[in-house]
């Protein structure tokens, strides 16, 4: 089986997939950007499960580069996989943490049995990761991860919001 990597421009909260990946903050309690949109559209069930995670395994929050799943609430998906992207730094290479977000989210998706997964452009909003570099890291990591378990997924979808991001992901998908 070959996993399809696809690209779409639109709203990640409207993707009909098994799992939507949330570019969360470490608190898991909602925020701005993709995180806020997922919590608003998904409803209180997501926040309730996030609060339970904070009360148990993640008392100090979800570490950067890790991933954890909750219900998708009212989203047209079964699960939300929350991952905390790194803040971009001009003086420190944090690309391994960004790559870990994609790899750990896919590991979590495989454990859940999710066959279709939608990713946002992690860390490219308020965390200021340059979109071209973020797209290359995302595509390379997803390709490397699915190559180890090609039968695990049917489709990995990159969902971007604007034209600039769409162009960056198109370029990254064409490069490999």
PDB file of C-alpha atoms in Angstrom:
ATOM      1  CA  UNK A   1       0.000   0.000   0.000  1.00  0.00           C
ATOM      2  CA  UNK A   2       1.249   3.451  -0.852  1.00  0.00           C
ATOM      3  CA  UNK A   3       0.437   6.422   1.346  1.00  0.00           C
ATOM      4  CA  UNK A   4      -0.781   9.454  -0.602  1.00  0.00           C
ATOM      5  CA  UNK A   5       0.594  12.819   0.445  1.00  0.00           C
ATOM      6  CA  UNK A   6      -1.837  15.551  -0.535  1.00  0.00           C
ATOM      7  CA  UNK A   7      -2.051  19.301  -0.175  1.00  0.00           C
ATOM      8  CA  UNK A   8      -5.128  21.452   0.238  1.00  0.00           C
ATOM      9  CA  UNK A   9      -5.729  25.080   1.030  1.00  0.00           C
ATOM     10  CA  UNK A  10      -8.518  25.649   3.494  1.00  0.00           C
ATOM     11  CA  UNK A  11      -9.759  25.251   7.030  1.00  0.00           C
ATOM     12  CA  UNK A  12      -8.279  22.303   8.943  1.00  0.00           C
ATOM     13  CA  UNK A  13     -11.364  22.148  11.163  1.00  0.00           C
ATOM     14  CA  UNK A  14     -13.446  21.171   8.121  1.00  0.00           C
ATOM     15  CA  UNK A  15     -11.313  18.198   7.040  1.00  0.00           C
ATOM     16  CA  UNK A  16     -13.107  14.858   7.039  1.00  0.00           C
ATOM     17  CA  UNK A  17     -10.272  12.588   8.178  1.00  0.00           C
ATOM     18  CA  UNK A  18      -9.639  10.093  10.951  1.00  0.00           C
ATOM     19  CA  UNK A  19      -7.271  12.423  12.809  1.00  0.00           C
ATOM     20  CA  UNK A  20      -6.632  16.168  12.699  1.00  0.00           C
ATOM     21  CA  UNK A  21      -3.303  17.338  14.078  1.00  0.00           C
ATOM     22  CA  UNK A  22      -3.465  20.388  16.314  1.00  0.00           C
ATOM     23  CA  UNK A  23      -0.564  22.827  16.526  1.00  0.00           C
ATOM     24  CA  UNK A  24      -1.153  23.120  20.261  1.00  0.00           C
ATOM     25  CA  UNK A  25       0.559  25.073  22.975  1.00  0.00           C
ATOM     26  CA  UNK A  26       2.029  23.149  25.890  1.00  0.00           C
ATOM     27  CA  UNK A  27      -0.896  23.985  28.192  1.00  0.00           C
ATOM     28  CA  UNK A  28      -3.259  21.945  25.952  1.00  0.00           C
ATOM     29  CA  UNK A  29      -5.993  24.381  26.989  1.00  0.00           C
ATOM     30  CA  UNK A  30      -6.525  26.169  23.693  1.00  0.00           C
ATOM     31  CA  UNK A  31      -4.960  29.311  22.305  1.00  0.00           C
ATOM     32  CA  UNK A  32      -4.807  31.228  19.056  1.00  0.00           C
ATOM     33  CA  UNK A  33      -4.439  30.179  15.434  1.00  0.00           C
ATOM     34  CA  UNK A  34      -5.078  26.525  14.577  1.00  0.00           C
ATOM     35  CA  UNK A  35      -5.257  25.595  18.271  1.00  0.00           C
ATOM     36  CA  UNK A  36      -8.028  28.089  19.025  1.00  0.00           C
ATOM     37  CA  UNK A  37      -9.953  27.161  15.877  1.00  0.00           C
ATOM     38  CA  UNK A  38      -9.861  23.438  16.725  1.00  0.00           C
ATOM     39  CA  UNK A  39     -11.016  24.047  20.297  1.00  0.00           C
ATOM     40  CA  UNK A  40     -13.801  26.436  19.193  1.00  0.00           C
ATOM     41  CA  UNK A  41     -15.152  24.235  16.403  1.00  0.00           C
ATOM     42  CA  UNK A  42     -14.575  20.937  18.212  1.00  0.00           C
ATOM     43  CA  UNK A  43     -16.400  22.039  21.336  1.00  0.00           C
ATOM     44  CA  UNK A  44     -16.017  21.443  25.059  1.00  0.00           C
ATOM     45  CA  UNK A  45     -15.295  17.705  24.774  1.00  0.00           C
ATOM     46  CA  UNK A  46     -11.772  18.412  23.499  1.00  0.00           C
ATOM     47  CA  UNK A  47     -11.029  20.848  26.321  1.00  0.00           C
ATOM     48  CA  UNK A  48     -12.420  18.397  28.899  1.00  0.00           C
ATOM     49  CA  UNK A  49     -10.050  15.648  27.711  1.00  0.00           C
ATOM     50  CA  UNK A  50      -7.141  18.109  27.595  1.00  0.00           C
ATOM     51  CA  UNK A  51      -7.871  19.138  31.191  1.00  0.00           C
ATOM     52  CA  UNK A  52      -7.880  15.469  32.213  1.00  0.00           C
ATOM     53  CA  UNK A  53      -4.485  14.988  30.533  1.00  0.00           C
ATOM     54  CA  UNK A  54      -3.124  18.003  32.416  1.00  0.00           C
ATOM     55  CA  UNK A  55      -4.484  16.571  35.679  1.00  0.00           C
ATOM     56  CA  UNK A  56      -2.768  13.228  35.065  1.00  0.00           C
ATOM     57  CA  UNK A  57       0.164  12.599  32.702  1.00  0.00           C
ATOM     58  CA  UNK A  58       0.971  16.160  31.661  1.00  0.00           C
ATOM     59  CA  UNK A  59       0.818  18.247  34.833  1.00  0.00           C
ATOM     60  CA  UNK A  60       3.520  20.557  33.500  1.00  0.00           C
ATOM     61  CA  UNK A  61       2.070  20.574  29.991  1.00  0.00           C
ATOM     62  CA  UNK A  62       2.859  18.632  26.844  1.00  0.00           C
ATOM     63  CA  UNK A  63       6.574  18.855  25.995  1.00  0.00           C
ATOM     64  CA  UNK A  64       7.625  20.355  22.660  1.00  0.00           C
ATOM     65  CA  UNK A  65       7.906  17.706  19.943  1.00  0.00           C
ATOM     66  CA  UNK A  66       5.581  15.243  21.676  1.00  0.00           C
ATOM     67  CA  UNK A  67       2.021  14.260  20.729  1.00  0.00           C
ATOM     68  CA  UNK A  68      -1.120  13.110  22.510  1.00  0.00           C
ATOM     69  CA  UNK A  69      -4.637  12.313  21.256  1.00  0.00           C
ATOM     70  CA  UNK A  70      -8.098  13.342  22.394  1.00  0.00           C
ATOM     71  CA  UNK A  71     -11.580  13.090  20.975  1.00  0.00           C
ATOM     72  CA  UNK A  72     -12.345  15.384  18.051  1.00  0.00           C
ATOM     73  CA  UNK A  73     -15.616  16.515  19.599  1.00  0.00           C
ATOM     74  CA  UNK A  74     -17.753  18.158  16.914  1.00  0.00           C
ATOM     75  CA  UNK A  75     -15.058  18.118  14.222  1.00  0.00           C
ATOM     76  CA  UNK A  76     -15.618  15.819  11.205  1.00  0.00           C
ATOM     77  CA  UNK A  77     -12.776  13.606  12.486  1.00  0.00           C
ATOM     78  CA  UNK A  78     -12.461  10.876  15.108  1.00  0.00           C
ATOM     79  CA  UNK A  79      -9.445  12.246  16.967  1.00  0.00           C
ATOM     80  CA  UNK A  80      -7.373  15.363  17.493  1.00  0.00           C
ATOM     81  CA  UNK A  81      -3.662  14.721  17.889  1.00  0.00           C
ATOM     82  CA  UNK A  82      -2.137  17.608  19.805  1.00  0.00           C
ATOM     83  CA  UNK A  83       1.534  18.400  19.241  1.00  0.00           C
ATOM     84  CA  UNK A  84       3.574  21.336  20.479  1.00  0.00           C
ATOM     85  CA  UNK A  85       5.832  22.871  17.875  1.00  0.00           C
ATOM     86  CA  UNK A  86       9.016  24.735  18.715  1.00  0.00           C
ATOM     87  CA  UNK A  87       9.349  28.501  18.598  1.00  0.00           C
ATOM     88  CA  UNK A  88      11.721  29.421  15.765  1.00  0.00           C
ATOM     89  CA  UNK A  89      15.131  30.654  16.833  1.00  0.00           C
ATOM     90  CA  UNK A  90      17.692  32.459  14.684  1.00  0.00           C
ATOM     91  CA  UNK A  91      20.489  31.298  17.021  1.00  0.00           C
ATOM     92  CA  UNK A  92      19.552  27.674  17.810  1.00  0.00           C
ATOM     93  CA  UNK A  93      18.679  24.845  15.426  1.00  0.00           C
ATOM     94  CA  UNK A  94      15.377  23.436  16.654  1.00  0.00           C
ATOM     95  CA  UNK A  95      14.462  21.625  13.441  1.00  0.00           C
ATOM     96  CA  UNK A  96      14.732  18.244  15.209  1.00  0.00           C
ATOM     97  CA  UNK A  97      11.881  19.317  17.497  1.00  0.00           C
ATOM     98  CA  UNK A  98       9.770  20.392  14.529  1.00  0.00           C
ATOM     99  CA  UNK A  99      10.428  17.054  12.808  1.00  0.00           C
ATOM    100  CA  UNK A 100       9.529  15.244  16.033  1.00  0.00           C
ATOM    101  CA  UNK A 101       6.076  16.871  15.991  1.00  0.00           C
ATOM    102  CA  UNK A 102       5.286  15.191  12.662  1.00  0.00           C
ATOM    103  CA  UNK A 103       6.882  11.842  13.553  1.00  0.00           C
ATOM    104  CA  UNK A 104       5.229  11.629  16.976  1.00  0.00           C
ATOM    105  CA  UNK A 105       1.841  12.678  15.607  1.00  0.00           C
ATOM    106  CA  UNK A 106       2.074   9.911  12.990  1.00  0.00           C
ATOM    107  CA  UNK A 107       3.168   7.390  15.642  1.00  0.00           C
ATOM    108  CA  UNK A 108       0.118   8.364  17.704  1.00  0.00           C
ATOM    109  CA  UNK A 109      -2.138   8.165  14.641  1.00  0.00           C
ATOM    110  CA  UNK A 110      -0.841   4.671  13.820  1.00  0.00           C
ATOM    111  CA  UNK A 111      -1.486   3.525  17.404  1.00  0.00           C
ATOM    112  CA  UNK A 112      -5.076   4.784  17.108  1.00  0.00           C
ATOM    113  CA  UNK A 113      -5.568   3.099  13.731  1.00  0.00           C
ATOM    114  CA  UNK A 114      -6.100   6.434  11.973  1.00  0.00           C
ATOM    115  CA  UNK A 115      -5.731   5.848   8.212  1.00  0.00           C
ATOM    116  CA  UNK A 116      -6.147   9.504   7.155  1.00  0.00           C
ATOM    117  CA  UNK A 117      -4.397  12.381   8.919  1.00  0.00           C
ATOM    118  CA  UNK A 118      -4.551  16.150   8.318  1.00  0.00           C
ATOM    119  CA  UNK A 119      -1.612  18.334   9.378  1.00  0.00           C
ATOM    120  CA  UNK A 120      -1.450  22.114   9.695  1.00  0.00           C
ATOM    121  CA  UNK A 121       1.789  24.009   9.050  1.00  0.00           C
ATOM    122  CA  UNK A 122       3.139  23.508  12.580  1.00  0.00           C
ATOM    123  CA  UNK A 123       5.079  26.415  14.158  1.00  0.00           C
ATOM    124  CA  UNK A 124       4.575  28.777  11.204  1.00  0.00           C
ATOM    125  CA  UNK A 125       2.126  31.134  12.921  1.00  0.00           C
ATOM    126  CA  UNK A 126       2.958  32.880  16.180  1.00  0.00           C
ATOM    127  CA  UNK A 127       6.031  30.631  16.580  1.00  0.00           C
ATOM    128  CA  UNK A 128       7.442  32.351  13.438  1.00  0.00           C
ATOM    129  CA  UNK A 129       9.023  29.324  11.694  1.00  0.00           C
ATOM    130  CA  UNK A 130       9.852  30.302   8.083  1.00  0.00           C
ATOM    131  CA  UNK A 131       7.259  28.616   5.873  1.00  0.00           C
ATOM    132  CA  UNK A 132       9.627  27.221   3.217  1.00  0.00           C
ATOM    133  CA  UNK A 133      11.820  25.536   5.836  1.00  0.00           C
ATOM    134  CA  UNK A 134       8.802  24.314   7.800  1.00  0.00           C
ATOM    135  CA  UNK A 135       7.293  22.802   4.638  1.00  0.00           C
ATOM    136  CA  UNK A 136      10.540  21.003   3.746  1.00  0.00           C
ATOM    137  CA  UNK A 137      10.842  19.615   7.285  1.00  0.00           C
ATOM    138  CA  UNK A 138       7.191  18.515   7.335  1.00  0.00           C
ATOM    139  CA  UNK A 139       7.290  16.759   3.970  1.00  0.00           C
ATOM    140  CA  UNK A 140      10.677  15.090   4.553  1.00  0.00           C
ATOM    141  CA  UNK A 141       9.674  13.854   8.017  1.00  0.00           C
ATOM    142  CA  UNK A 142       6.290  12.551   6.895  1.00  0.00           C
ATOM    143  CA  UNK A 143       7.859  10.770   3.922  1.00  0.00           C
ATOM    144  CA  UNK A 144      10.553   9.179   6.094  1.00  0.00           C
ATOM    145  CA  UNK A 145       8.047   8.147   8.756  1.00  0.00           C
ATOM    146  CA  UNK A 146       5.494   6.593   6.409  1.00  0.00           C
ATOM    147  CA  UNK A 147       8.287   4.769   4.553  1.00  0.00           C
ATOM    148  CA  UNK A 148       8.863   2.685   7.698  1.00  0.00           C
ATOM    149  CA  UNK A 149       5.177   1.645   7.848  1.00  0.00           C
ATOM    150  CA  UNK A 150       3.777   2.100   4.335  1.00  0.00           C
ATOM    151  CA  UNK A 151       0.663   0.059   5.124  1.00  0.00           C
ATOM    152  CA  UNK A 152      -0.331   2.194   8.135  1.00  0.00           C
ATOM    153  CA  UNK A 153      -1.857   5.164   6.290  1.00  0.00           C
ATOM    154  CA  UNK A 154      -3.997   5.834   3.227  1.00  0.00           C
ATOM    155  CA  UNK A 155      -3.555   9.612   3.091  1.00  0.00           C
ATOM    156  CA  UNK A 156      -1.542  12.275   4.873  1.00  0.00           C
ATOM    157  CA  UNK A 157      -2.975  15.683   4.037  1.00  0.00           C
ATOM    158  CA  UNK A 158      -1.198  18.985   4.534  1.00  0.00           C
ATOM    159  CA  UNK A 159      -3.793  21.701   5.110  1.00  0.00           C
ATOM    160  CA  UNK A 160      -2.598  25.265   4.725  1.00  0.00           C
ATOM    161  CA  UNK A 161      -4.454  28.510   5.072  1.00  0.00           C
ATOM    162  CA  UNK A 162      -2.887  30.951   2.600  1.00  0.00           C
ATOM    163  CA  UNK A 163      -1.358  31.151  -0.875  1.00  0.00           C
ATOM    164  CA  UNK A 164       2.217  31.590   0.382  1.00  0.00           C
ATOM    165  CA  UNK A 165       2.024  28.438   2.491  1.00  0.00           C
ATOM    166  CA  UNK A 166       0.397  26.513  -0.356  1.00  0.00           C
ATOM    167  CA  UNK A 167       3.237  27.479  -2.697  1.00  0.00           C
ATOM    168  CA  UNK A 168       5.873  26.472  -0.113  1.00  0.00           C
ATOM    169  CA  UNK A 169       4.294  23.045   0.383  1.00  0.00           C
ATOM    170  CA  UNK A 170       3.888  22.540  -3.380  1.00  0.00           C
ATOM    171  CA  UNK A 171       7.615  23.199  -3.755  1.00  0.00           C
ATOM    172  CA  UNK A 172       8.518  20.867  -0.874  1.00  0.00           C
ATOM    173  CA  UNK A 173       6.317  18.063  -2.244  1.00  0.00           C
ATOM    174  CA  UNK A 174       7.883  18.438  -5.703  1.00  0.00           C
ATOM    175  CA  UNK A 175      11.462  18.375  -4.374  1.00  0.00           C
ATOM    176  CA  UNK A 176      11.525  14.758  -3.278  1.00  0.00           C
TER     177      UNK A 176
END
